[in-house]
Amino acid sequence: MKIEKVVGYQVLDSRGRPTVAAAITLSDGTTHTARVPSGASTGKHEAKELRDGDSPTANKFYAGKSVNQAVTNINNLIAPTLLDKQISLPDVDTQLVDLDPSDDHAKLGANATLAVSLAAAIADAHSQNKSLVRLFNGDGDLEIPMPMVNILSGGAHAGRTLDIQDVLVVPNGAISFTEALSWIVAIREAAAKMGAADGKVTHLIADEGGLGIPFESVAAACEFVVKVIESVGLNPSTDVSIALDIASTQFFDGANYNLKTEGKSLPSADFVQYISKLINNQPILSIEDPFAEDDWSAWQQFMQVAPKRLQVLGDDLLTTNLNRLNKAIAENSANAILIKANQNGLVTSTLNVLKQARANNFNTVVSARSGETEDSWLADLATGWRAGQIKVGSTHGSERTAKWNRLLELEATEESSFANPFN
Ligand code: PGA
Ligand code: ZN
């Protein structure tokens, strides 16, 4: 099947900010669309998301955030090179690399390249008469990923009601995705109720749907979530564990980690101690970005003392970038990687990062961004790539439930098992 038309255009994400969509029309008359997400606590080493800023192409009502240049790049630079070619995801990605060989896709914009790459994946699957998940998985049973879900939010997503970005839960004792999700919904509802009973503010829903409840310390926030887990009749650790996204780059000033709510300013070595203590005192099975994106030595120090069972997850540290992953493997800086397609800019090279991680015994967590769309391709990627884990935010907001509901659909309609990397 041939590519007949490629169109880029601007749409809105879940925060009401512009983002890029691409639509590919094939010779059978069908059109396949993908929309790209966007982060807020964006790592410095991520691929370049093109925004108009104060350039003449900007729409001033979008406060510098319009994406007209990225859209123009799709329509004027990318589309002409793809027309009349056979639809094939690898070929489209090769073409995108030819047009912009830079590592960070700065010329075309990673939001432009990813929109086209994703639309190509969806169109390619259609041309082979497959669903997107089957394009990557092939025949045989699917493996539905273990979810990691936001309960409390702070940091850049919730007005810094808590210094760290998220307290999440992982339903590591659930036997199916369907069961896992029901536990999480109960926990999310109970957290809102218990927060209200404590006199804390619970009406603030953060960017990813978590509750922006203020706490005096990270430990207090964890203790609250433990109480919530118990309140719905589940066991902390054996049924449901805590995962933290520290997003520490956000409060590292180059010398110290500044925890405002705790009144602490800690140099790296002391912050390694702080994190170790937290891990030892709470039922935490995964910790993301405990140290800043370029504080490599703190990561290494922590890996020496961290319990073997702990998932030490790099997001801003690794930015779905093969070179940074290889450095982390060589230096033993982490043992898991967050996989965000828009940090990378292409579907095939994102998959290559995931494969390299897996080949080196890293856990892989396919992740949404804080600015999301109604698309559900993330669920198909996570399942088709057998990532083992998926992180989407909370259970609130249609941009989040689109992914959860797609996973429920896959579990209901296909032969599958439920991944458990923590067994
Ligand atoms: P972001 O947050 O999309 O704003 O980067 C998600 C995360 O840090 O995992
Ligand atoms: Zn993160």
XYZ file of C-alpha atoms and ligand atoms in Angstrom:
433
model
C 0.000 0.000 0.000
C 1.349 3.417 -0.921
C 1.443 6.704 0.949
C -0.872 9.153 -0.799
C -0.871 12.070 1.572
C 0.904 13.245 4.725
C -0.510 16.180 6.670
C 0.794 17.779 9.857
C -1.429 20.014 11.954
C -1.665 21.534 15.392
C -3.947 20.058 18.080
C -4.270 20.470 21.854
C -2.883 18.263 24.600
C -4.488 17.508 27.984
C -3.115 20.741 29.449
C -4.701 22.769 26.668
C -1.341 23.412 25.007
C -0.599 22.949 21.330
C 1.002 19.744 20.145
C 1.658 18.079 16.790
C -0.591 15.625 14.939
C 0.237 13.830 11.693
C -2.221 12.071 9.375
C -1.075 9.606 6.728
C -3.517 8.648 3.965
C -2.870 5.389 2.138
C -3.755 4.300 -1.381
C -6.793 2.347 -0.084
C -8.284 5.665 1.055
C -7.809 5.129 4.811
C -6.225 7.799 7.018
C -4.082 7.055 10.094
C -3.421 9.720 12.699
C -1.120 10.090 15.681
C -0.672 12.898 18.193
C 2.460 13.449 20.274
C 2.585 14.079 24.031
C 4.708 16.677 25.792
C 6.480 16.862 29.168
C 6.760 19.539 31.863
C 9.661 18.249 33.935
C 11.598 17.847 30.721
C 15.142 16.475 30.855
C 17.900 18.593 29.317
C 19.088 15.660 27.200
C 15.742 14.926 25.550
C 15.313 15.202 21.788
C 14.372 18.728 20.739
C 10.685 19.595 20.858
C 10.174 22.471 18.421
C 8.016 25.326 19.761
C 7.574 28.662 18.046
C 8.570 30.904 20.962
C 8.528 34.472 19.696
C 9.347 33.595 16.088
C 7.253 35.241 13.354
C 5.398 31.948 12.772
C 4.090 31.900 16.362
C 0.423 32.268 17.212
C 0.634 34.837 20.019
C -2.428 33.456 21.799
C -0.522 30.285 22.594
C 2.136 32.146 24.595
C 5.136 30.887 22.620
C 3.942 27.289 22.747
C 2.490 26.995 19.254
C 4.083 24.332 17.028
C 3.654 25.870 13.583
C 7.315 25.323 12.620
C 7.107 21.617 13.408
C 3.870 21.375 11.424
C 5.432 23.236 8.492
C 8.379 20.841 8.585
C 5.980 17.908 8.209
C 4.084 19.519 5.356
C 6.982 21.085 3.443
C 10.003 18.903 4.182
C 8.787 15.460 5.256
C 5.602 14.922 3.209
C 7.197 15.387 -0.256
C 9.837 12.710 0.466
C 7.247 10.115 1.555
C 4.610 10.461 -1.156
C 4.113 7.440 -3.412
C 6.418 5.258 -1.289
C 5.250 1.923 0.079
C 4.146 2.333 3.703
C 6.710 0.792 6.037
C 7.594 2.073 9.511
C 11.329 1.302 9.240
C 11.526 2.991 5.828
C 9.724 6.097 7.045
C 12.045 6.337 10.054
C 15.101 5.911 7.799
C 13.771 8.723 5.620
C 13.322 10.953 8.671
C 16.908 10.284 9.745
C 18.132 11.109 6.229
C 16.314 14.434 6.371
C 17.628 15.244 9.841
C 20.626 13.144 10.913
C 21.079 15.107 14.159
C 20.844 13.007 17.296
C 18.221 15.262 18.880
C 16.109 15.895 15.734
C 16.677 19.619 16.235
C 16.195 20.503 12.569
C 12.791 18.915 11.987
C 11.738 18.862 15.629
C 11.253 15.617 17.560
C 7.545 16.446 17.839
C 7.371 16.505 14.015
C 9.398 13.308 13.531
C 7.551 11.353 16.228
C 4.101 12.353 14.921
C 5.006 11.051 11.467
C 6.783 7.971 12.812
C 3.788 6.996 14.958
C 1.290 7.645 12.179
C 3.504 5.477 9.945
C 3.437 2.663 12.520
C -0.358 2.773 12.685
C -0.652 2.941 8.900
C 1.897 0.135 8.450
C -0.085 -2.102 10.828
C -3.255 -1.355 8.855
C -1.548 -2.196 5.551
C -0.632 -5.598 7.020
C -4.159 -6.073 8.318
C -2.967 -6.010 11.923
C -3.626 -4.041 15.069
C -0.732 -1.875 16.253
C 0.086 -4.237 19.100
C 0.413 -7.127 16.623
C 2.764 -5.138 14.382
C 5.294 -5.355 17.209
C 4.297 -8.537 19.016
C 3.581 -10.840 16.099
C 1.422 -13.904 16.784
C 1.187 -15.599 20.160
C 0.135 -14.478 23.617
C 0.393 -10.859 24.618
C 2.001 -9.732 27.856
C -0.006 -6.941 29.462
C 2.330 -4.585 31.376
C 2.261 -3.999 35.128
C 0.900 -0.468 35.759
C 2.612 2.168 37.905
C -0.035 4.730 38.865
C 0.026 8.227 40.402
C -1.753 8.741 43.690
C -0.099 11.914 45.013
C 1.509 14.581 42.874
C 3.851 17.426 43.673
C 6.797 19.040 41.942
C 6.275 20.782 38.615
C 2.905 19.057 38.118
C 1.131 20.310 41.239
C 2.473 23.669 42.319
C 5.164 21.978 44.464
C 2.791 20.886 47.256
C 5.446 18.207 47.757
C 9.094 18.561 46.683
C 9.102 15.286 44.792
C 6.941 14.805 41.711
C 4.912 11.685 42.406
C 4.014 9.034 44.929
C 2.729 6.139 42.833
C 1.539 2.611 43.509
C 2.398 -0.689 41.822
C -0.158 -3.506 42.322
C 2.564 -6.159 42.344
C 0.315 -8.783 43.976
C -2.480 -8.607 41.379
C -3.012 -11.565 39.098
C -4.439 -9.663 36.142
C -4.457 -6.137 34.780
C -8.214 -5.966 35.370
C -7.738 -6.774 39.049
C -4.767 -4.416 39.314
C -6.741 -1.481 37.986
C -9.677 -2.097 40.335
C -7.300 -2.013 43.320
C -5.821 1.244 42.136
C -9.184 2.903 41.650
C -10.114 1.946 45.225
C -6.811 3.355 46.502
C -7.226 6.603 44.541
C -10.763 7.095 45.895
C -9.727 6.289 49.455
C -6.775 8.695 49.210
C -9.111 11.522 48.214
C -11.477 10.726 51.104
C -8.750 10.316 53.721
C -7.045 13.494 52.555
C -10.310 15.367 53.005
C -10.845 13.835 56.458
C -7.362 15.028 57.484
C -8.402 18.546 56.520
C -5.988 18.566 53.619
C -6.782 20.077 50.258
C -7.909 17.394 47.816
C -9.578 19.354 45.070
C -6.316 20.044 43.310
C -5.937 17.503 40.543
C -2.418 17.644 39.125
C -1.403 17.436 35.455
C -1.357 13.643 35.473
C -4.498 13.291 37.585
C -2.787 12.697 40.948
C -3.971 14.418 44.128
C -2.065 17.571 45.082
C -2.251 17.026 48.843
C 0.383 18.923 50.838
C 2.674 16.889 53.142
C 5.430 18.030 55.457
C 7.811 15.365 54.154
C 8.217 12.618 51.575
C 8.128 10.038 54.369
C 4.781 11.440 55.588
C 3.370 11.188 52.060
C 4.507 7.536 51.853
C 3.012 6.763 55.278
C -0.276 8.260 54.129
C -0.326 6.028 51.028
C 0.474 2.963 53.163
C -2.522 3.796 55.371
C -4.689 4.213 52.296
C -3.606 0.824 50.902
C -4.485 -0.829 54.234
C -7.812 0.992 54.398
C -9.070 -0.784 51.268
C -8.097 -4.197 52.652
C -4.841 -4.689 50.758
C -1.357 -5.391 52.103
C 1.447 -2.907 51.558
C 4.384 -4.684 49.856
C 2.787 -8.037 49.084
C -0.289 -6.636 47.292
C 0.571 -3.044 46.489
C 3.907 -1.262 46.792
C 4.999 2.330 46.520
C 6.983 3.803 43.648
C 8.419 7.309 43.807
C 9.292 9.703 41.029
C 11.666 12.062 42.810
C 12.300 14.167 39.650
C 15.229 15.580 41.599
C 16.707 17.645 38.760
C 13.867 20.042 39.556
C 15.267 20.870 43.003
C 19.021 20.350 42.473
C 20.935 23.616 42.179
C 24.223 22.111 40.982
C 25.539 21.589 44.500
C 22.596 20.789 46.778
C 19.233 19.053 46.722
C 16.787 21.582 48.188
C 13.756 20.072 49.885
C 11.721 23.179 50.671
C 8.888 21.561 52.614
C 11.395 19.711 54.829
C 13.711 22.732 55.128
C 16.685 20.647 53.974
C 19.508 21.504 51.596
C 21.639 18.390 51.082
C 24.824 17.847 49.054
C 24.842 14.718 46.861
C 26.437 12.360 49.393
C 23.900 13.345 52.059
C 21.040 13.042 49.611
C 22.177 9.469 48.830
C 21.792 8.802 52.575
C 18.399 10.519 52.629
C 17.114 8.356 49.754
C 18.574 5.171 51.292
C 16.773 5.857 54.560
C 13.490 6.414 52.736
C 13.896 3.124 50.862
C 14.654 1.217 54.055
C 11.668 2.610 55.953
C 8.890 2.418 53.351
C 7.511 -0.369 51.114
C 9.109 1.172 48.033
C 9.921 -1.073 45.074
C 10.855 1.530 42.477
C 12.527 4.917 42.642
C 12.767 7.199 39.620
C 15.287 10.018 39.154
C 16.464 10.006 42.775
C 19.423 12.107 41.603
C 19.791 14.884 39.064
C 20.185 14.272 35.341
C 23.970 14.852 35.328
C 24.854 13.845 38.885
C 26.178 10.481 37.648
C 28.381 9.830 40.662
C 25.426 10.045 43.076
C 23.610 7.405 41.000
C 26.664 5.141 41.147
C 27.091 5.612 44.884
C 23.447 4.802 45.454
C 23.592 1.638 43.326
C 26.357 0.357 45.629
C 24.103 0.563 48.673
C 20.626 0.064 47.190
C 18.864 -3.222 47.965
C 19.097 -5.584 44.961
C 15.299 -5.846 44.756
C 14.913 -2.080 44.267
C 14.168 -0.749 40.789
C 16.372 2.300 40.206
C 14.753 4.007 37.278
C 16.326 6.631 35.019
C 14.055 9.167 33.302
C 15.805 12.566 33.015
C 19.089 10.685 33.487
C 18.638 8.493 30.417
C 16.060 10.358 28.251
C 15.431 7.240 26.111
C 18.849 7.902 24.580
C 21.107 5.004 23.552
C 24.381 6.754 24.461
C 23.187 7.699 27.904
C 21.780 4.206 28.470
C 25.107 2.665 27.439
C 26.936 4.918 29.900
C 24.543 3.877 32.682
C 25.076 0.198 31.826
C 28.872 0.579 31.779
C 28.973 2.536 35.030
C 26.194 0.687 36.874
C 24.259 3.901 37.485
C 20.725 2.447 37.361
C 18.934 -0.849 36.668
C 15.818 0.346 34.836
C 14.878 2.855 32.165
C 11.769 4.914 31.505
C 10.888 4.723 27.815
C 9.275 7.889 26.446
C 9.008 7.980 22.663
C 9.057 11.767 22.497
C 12.335 11.943 24.403
C 13.777 9.993 21.505
C 11.839 11.182 18.455
C 11.333 7.973 16.431
C 9.446 4.737 17.052
C 12.178 2.404 15.749
C 15.027 4.036 17.670
C 12.888 4.109 20.825
C 12.438 0.360 20.390
C 16.203 -0.043 19.927
C 16.792 1.668 23.270
C 14.292 -0.661 24.923
C 15.960 -3.727 23.357
C 19.414 -2.616 24.487
C 18.075 -2.081 28.004
C 16.510 -5.529 28.075
C 19.653 -7.182 26.704
C 21.482 -5.726 29.709
C 18.925 -6.820 32.298
C 17.437 -3.386 32.794
C 13.718 -3.240 33.560
C 11.770 -1.132 31.071
C 8.813 1.134 31.883
C 7.002 2.613 28.893
C 5.700 6.020 29.954
C 3.230 8.732 29.020
C 3.988 12.433 29.523
C 2.278 14.991 31.729
C 0.831 16.615 28.602
C -1.020 13.744 26.909
C -3.629 13.210 24.214
C -6.583 10.894 23.695
C -4.408 8.494 21.683
C -3.921 4.982 23.022
C -0.900 3.869 20.960
C 1.193 3.861 24.145
C -0.704 0.809 25.415
C -0.027 -1.030 22.153
C 3.667 -0.137 22.228
C 4.108 -1.204 25.854
C 2.319 -4.496 25.258
C 3.712 -5.241 21.792
C 7.264 -4.500 22.929
C 6.746 -6.666 26.055
C 8.057 -3.806 28.165
C 6.800 -5.359 31.411
C 5.643 -2.050 32.912
C 3.652 1.034 31.932
C 3.286 4.439 33.587
C 0.437 6.672 32.459
C -0.351 8.988 35.394
C -3.540 8.547 37.414
C -6.833 6.799 36.714
C -8.476 10.204 36.125
C -8.699 12.072 32.829
C -9.684 10.606 29.461
C -6.143 11.049 28.147
C -5.058 8.584 30.889
C -8.046 6.224 30.747
C -7.601 5.912 26.960
C -4.446 3.905 27.709
C -5.858 1.926 30.639
C -8.999 1.120 28.657
C -6.961 -0.106 25.699
C -5.073 -2.459 28.051
C -8.391 -3.687 29.472
C -9.542 -4.300 25.916
C -6.406 -6.270 25.059
C -6.771 -8.393 28.200
C -10.458 -9.029 27.467
C -10.117 -9.826 23.777
C -6.734 -11.518 23.283
C -4.864 -14.456 24.805
C -2.548 -12.810 27.307
C -0.566 -13.028 30.516
C 0.017 -10.256 33.054
C 3.640 -9.148 33.404
C 5.165 -9.132 36.859
C 8.786 -8.017 36.886
C 8.733 -7.925 40.694
C 8.029 -11.605 41.314
P 6.845 14.845 32.438
O 6.608 13.984 33.721
O 6.073 14.272 31.328
O 6.398 16.230 32.833
O 8.333 14.809 32.145
C 6.547 12.589 33.707
C 7.728 11.985 34.429
O 8.592 12.704 34.952
O 7.853 10.761 34.464
Zn 9.968 11.130 35.727
